[in-house]
Amino acid sequence: MKTKINRSFLFLFLLSGLMLYQCGKDNTYTVAGNVTYGDAIPARGAVVSVSTDSTAGTILNSVVSDAEGFYSIAGLNEGSYYLSSHFNTENVNILKSAGYNFRTASPVLVEVLEDITMDITLVTEPGGNDKVNSEDGSWRFDKAHSNVNWSTAYMGDNALLTGKFNSFGIDIDFDEAVPANIKIRAWVQLSSANTGEPGRDNLGNCLNGYLGVETDTLTDGSYYVSDLNTDTAYYKSTTVTSFGDGYKASGDLIFKGITKEVDLYFNYLGQADYSAAGDGSNFRGSFKGEFEFNAISDYGVTSTSISDKINVSINANYRKN
C-alpha cells in the first residue's frame, strides 16, 4: 500500500531543518595578518587588540603575535572594528630604558563581513626638540659618570665573560627633532680593557693579545707606551634614523685596522637641571645604547675563549656648559 505524504507537513519539516542548520551555523569571522616594525622586521610578541571604538578604549580581545609576527583574532561578528598594536623589542615593558617601543600611529579601521587579512605596520613615536652637542663646546662629555661595557659567551656557549674599558670618549651632536642631523664619534683604548682578573688583563697577557694590542712595557710593568694605530678602536656614525622611541645609527667600527659597518641602537633619556638652586648650573642629558659585532669572522680575533658575537653597551652622560 502506498503512503501519501502531506505536502504541508513536508514543507514544515524542511523549513524546520533549515532553521536548525542556520542556528548551528557559525556566523563569526577571523581577522589575521602580520605585524612588522622598522625595515619590515617581524614584531615577535607584539600585542594586537581589537575594539569597537576609534580610541581603543574598550578592548574586546587581545592576542600576541608569533615568532614570525603573525596574529589571528577569531570569533568576530559582522561589523566595524578597530585594531591597535604595541611592541617592545625586548618584550619587557614600555619603558624607554628597556628596549625600543613601536605602536600603531592610530587604531586601524576594519569592516568585517568575512574572514579578512589585515597587516599592521608599527611606527616610530614622535620626538621632541632637545639638543645635546659635545662637539661645539656647548656640552661636555661626563666620562666619570659614563661607561662602555662589553660581554661575550665564554668558550662560545657558556656563561658570559664581561668587562669594560677604563679609557674612552664619546662625542655626540644630537638633534632630537631631526635624526638625520645626529652625529656620533667614539673611541676606546683597547689596552684599558678590564675584566677584573689581573692574570687576564695585565699587559702581555691573553686579553691584550686577542685585542691585537702591541705595547712596550717598562721594566716594572707598571707603565706602557701604546701604539695609537693598534691600541684604539673607533666608531663614527654615517646615518641616523628614528627607531621606535629611540634611534638607529649606522656607522663604521674600526678595530684591528679593519673597518666594518655596525648598527648602534640608542635611546635618549632626556635632560634636566639637577642644581639645588634651579639656576641651570647642573644641567645634564643622557643616552643609553648598544651594538653587536663579530670579533672572529669580521675582525680576525683568534681567541677560542670567546663567542664570535660581542655585545657592547654604552651609558653616556653630558653636562651643559
XYZ file of C-alpha atoms in Angstrom:
321
model
C 0.000 0.000 0.000
C 1.341 3.431 -0.949
C 1.718 6.085 1.749
C 0.580 9.564 0.864
C 2.817 12.333 2.239
C 1.145 15.551 3.245
C 2.841 18.371 1.336
C 2.249 20.848 4.136
C 3.940 18.514 6.591
C 6.895 18.042 4.214
C 7.304 21.821 3.827
C 7.267 22.345 7.592
C 9.787 19.532 8.034
C 12.197 21.027 5.513
C 11.745 24.533 6.954
C 12.471 23.372 10.490
C 15.567 21.551 9.254
C 16.799 24.696 7.526
C 16.205 26.725 10.701
C 18.134 24.211 12.766
C 21.007 24.380 10.266
C 21.063 28.183 10.403
C 21.035 28.184 14.207
C 24.008 25.848 14.288
C 25.982 27.764 11.676
C 28.958 29.843 12.900
C 28.465 33.373 11.615
C 31.699 34.723 13.100
C 34.863 35.664 11.253
C 38.623 35.990 11.693
C 40.961 38.927 11.166
C 44.599 37.893 10.728
C 47.853 39.248 9.344
C 51.479 40.134 10.040
C 52.855 42.788 12.381
C 56.131 44.455 11.353
C 58.325 47.336 12.516
C 61.450 49.132 11.323
C 62.600 47.788 7.955
C 59.709 45.286 7.718
C 61.082 43.283 10.658
C 58.571 40.765 12.105
C 57.342 42.008 15.504
C 57.693 38.836 17.548
C 55.454 39.071 20.596
C 53.544 42.206 19.591
C 50.232 42.713 21.375
C 47.322 43.180 18.927
C 43.979 44.382 20.319
C 40.525 44.735 18.767
C 37.995 47.342 19.889
C 34.671 48.773 18.758
C 35.714 52.420 19.196
C 38.359 54.554 17.493
C 40.131 55.355 20.763
C 40.604 51.655 21.596
C 39.112 52.426 24.982
C 37.121 49.199 25.216
C 39.182 46.142 24.270
C 37.159 43.140 23.104
C 40.134 40.813 22.713
C 43.937 40.859 22.623
C 46.341 38.345 21.135
C 50.132 38.059 20.904
C 51.875 37.615 17.544
C 54.042 34.544 16.989
C 57.735 34.255 16.105
C 57.011 35.379 12.532
C 54.927 38.364 13.643
C 51.654 36.622 12.652
C 48.461 37.282 14.632
C 44.897 35.941 14.376
C 41.740 37.196 16.108
C 38.755 34.853 15.715
C 35.104 34.980 16.758
C 34.200 38.423 15.388
C 30.641 39.133 14.290
C 29.862 41.257 11.258
C 30.584 44.902 11.946
C 33.198 47.649 12.239
C 36.238 47.189 14.453
C 39.477 48.992 15.282
C 42.841 47.259 15.526
C 45.737 48.620 17.582
C 49.111 47.155 18.454
C 52.192 47.870 20.523
C 55.554 46.144 20.631
C 58.744 46.369 22.672
C 61.908 44.963 21.114
C 62.826 43.271 24.393
C 59.236 42.232 25.187
C 59.741 43.505 28.720
C 57.657 46.617 29.202
C 57.151 50.012 27.630
C 59.882 51.867 29.486
C 62.370 53.836 27.417
C 65.209 52.168 29.279
C 64.156 48.661 28.228
C 64.170 48.060 24.502
C 62.558 50.216 21.827
C 58.846 50.841 21.628
C 56.714 50.712 18.484
C 52.962 51.099 18.101
C 50.230 51.822 15.589
C 50.011 55.524 14.756
C 46.256 55.298 15.361
C 43.718 52.432 15.562
C 43.138 50.784 12.165
C 39.506 50.528 10.998
C 38.404 47.159 9.581
C 34.986 46.221 8.181
C 34.303 42.566 8.973
C 31.907 40.861 6.563
C 34.030 37.772 6.070
C 37.452 36.428 7.058
C 39.972 39.132 6.150
C 43.721 39.753 6.126
C 44.972 42.971 7.708
C 48.727 43.535 8.045
C 49.853 46.050 10.667
C 52.876 48.323 10.349
C 54.155 49.797 13.598
C 55.658 53.259 13.535
C 58.194 55.405 15.316
C 56.961 57.567 18.149
C 57.460 61.324 17.609
C 60.369 63.062 19.316
C 60.852 66.452 20.909
C 63.205 69.359 20.219
C 66.121 68.801 22.617
C 69.720 69.227 21.531
C 72.964 67.978 23.091
C 76.234 68.881 21.384
C 79.598 67.976 22.886
C 81.430 68.820 19.661
C 80.776 72.592 19.595
C 81.592 73.133 23.287
C 78.034 73.830 24.459
C 78.032 70.496 26.314
C 80.865 68.345 27.688
C 81.126 64.578 27.995
C 80.892 63.427 31.611
C 83.251 60.446 31.491
C 83.288 59.973 35.268
C 79.596 59.040 35.170
C 79.619 57.123 31.874
C 80.792 53.647 30.874
C 81.463 51.318 27.962
C 80.897 47.651 28.831
C 81.233 44.510 26.741
C 80.169 40.874 27.054
C 80.597 37.633 25.150
C 79.758 33.976 25.744
C 82.801 32.272 27.292
C 84.070 29.476 25.034
C 81.206 30.385 22.714
C 78.496 28.577 24.685
C 78.922 29.209 28.384
C 78.028 31.965 30.844
C 79.064 35.461 29.833
C 82.565 36.827 30.105
C 82.162 40.540 30.831
C 84.372 43.578 31.037
C 84.662 47.307 30.465
C 87.076 49.899 29.115
C 88.700 52.299 31.552
C 89.734 54.793 28.889
C 87.185 56.019 26.314
C 85.451 59.062 24.876
C 82.077 59.701 23.225
C 81.161 62.897 21.372
C 77.642 63.473 20.104
C 75.861 66.162 18.112
C 72.255 65.306 18.961
C 69.153 66.878 17.432
C 66.005 65.188 18.712
C 63.743 66.784 16.092
C 65.951 65.925 13.095
C 67.590 62.493 13.483
C 69.398 62.886 10.143
C 71.479 65.666 11.744
C 72.761 63.465 14.585
C 76.466 62.575 14.579
C 78.364 60.255 16.909
C 82.145 59.914 17.336
C 83.521 57.464 19.899
C 86.732 55.639 20.789
C 88.067 53.168 23.364
C 91.637 52.412 24.369
C 91.882 48.648 23.907
C 94.692 48.148 26.415
C 92.416 49.643 29.095
C 90.060 46.648 28.842
C 89.256 45.439 32.335
C 87.598 42.172 33.313
C 88.642 42.394 36.954
C 91.104 39.500 36.576
C 94.757 40.723 36.555
C 96.018 37.460 35.100
C 93.934 38.170 32.023
C 94.040 41.966 31.892
C 97.680 42.874 32.563
C 99.782 43.904 29.587
C 101.441 40.952 27.936
C 98.664 38.567 28.977
C 95.971 36.984 26.828
C 93.343 39.729 26.630
C 95.588 42.329 25.016
C 96.915 39.721 22.632
C 93.410 38.866 21.484
C 92.648 42.568 21.008
C 95.725 42.981 18.822
C 97.385 45.490 21.154
C 101.118 45.946 20.587
C 102.698 47.570 23.630
C 106.131 48.370 25.003
C 106.301 47.910 28.766
C 108.826 49.364 31.180
C 110.873 47.131 33.436
C 108.499 47.350 36.392
C 105.483 46.606 34.235
C 103.522 49.495 35.733
C 103.507 51.738 32.671
C 103.301 51.229 28.964
C 103.646 53.066 25.691
C 100.709 52.320 23.432
C 100.557 52.446 19.654
C 97.526 54.513 18.651
C 97.228 52.516 15.427
C 96.688 49.240 17.262
C 95.546 50.317 20.714
C 92.407 52.246 19.748
C 89.040 51.227 18.298
C 86.834 53.928 16.758
C 83.170 54.328 15.893
C 81.888 57.001 13.505
C 78.223 57.256 12.533
C 77.297 57.798 8.879
C 73.472 57.913 9.111
C 70.980 58.136 11.983
C 67.246 57.413 11.778
C 64.384 57.138 14.260
C 63.810 53.656 15.639
C 60.822 53.176 17.928
C 61.170 55.665 20.759
C 64.912 55.744 20.105
C 67.378 55.864 17.245
C 69.397 53.641 14.936
C 72.858 54.816 13.919
C 74.685 53.078 11.090
C 78.402 53.700 11.044
C 81.949 52.429 10.753
C 83.601 50.426 13.520
C 87.381 50.478 13.049
C 89.117 47.721 15.024
C 92.452 45.956 14.413
C 92.875 48.007 11.234
C 89.612 46.647 9.773
C 86.532 48.766 9.026
C 83.023 47.256 9.047
C 79.570 48.829 9.154
C 77.839 48.369 12.512
C 74.372 49.462 13.668
C 74.198 51.217 17.040
C 70.760 51.393 18.682
C 70.322 54.040 21.349
C 67.763 55.872 23.493
C 67.785 59.497 24.517
C 66.851 59.559 28.206
C 66.188 63.283 28.408
C 67.776 66.300 30.104
C 67.097 68.238 33.283
C 68.571 70.731 35.718
C 69.826 68.967 38.848
C 71.118 72.078 40.628
C 69.756 72.683 44.123
C 69.019 76.336 43.327
C 67.392 75.560 39.997
C 69.725 78.015 38.270
C 70.769 75.705 35.410
C 74.274 75.175 36.800
C 73.906 71.391 36.788
C 72.016 70.772 33.553
C 72.544 67.222 32.285
C 71.474 64.957 29.415
C 71.982 61.246 28.913
C 71.890 58.359 26.449
C 71.888 54.589 26.575
C 72.760 52.299 23.663
C 74.229 49.057 22.441
C 75.628 47.352 19.379
C 76.987 43.955 18.364
C 79.871 42.940 16.125
C 81.540 39.693 15.029
C 85.025 39.679 16.524
C 86.269 36.464 14.912
C 84.623 36.352 11.483
C 84.803 40.104 10.734
C 87.821 41.365 12.667
C 90.140 38.374 12.801
C 90.307 37.897 16.570
C 91.965 34.493 17.078
C 90.702 33.625 20.573
C 88.930 30.315 21.160
C 87.785 31.519 24.575
C 85.038 33.818 23.318
C 81.980 33.768 21.095
C 82.136 35.387 17.676
C 79.440 37.860 18.758
C 80.467 40.647 21.111
C 77.866 42.894 22.709
C 78.864 46.452 23.649
C 76.620 48.537 25.910
C 77.078 52.264 26.447
C 75.843 54.710 29.078
C 76.766 58.285 28.238
C 76.122 61.373 30.366
C 76.729 65.009 29.354
C 76.781 68.283 31.238
C 75.806 71.605 29.724
C 78.491 74.321 29.865
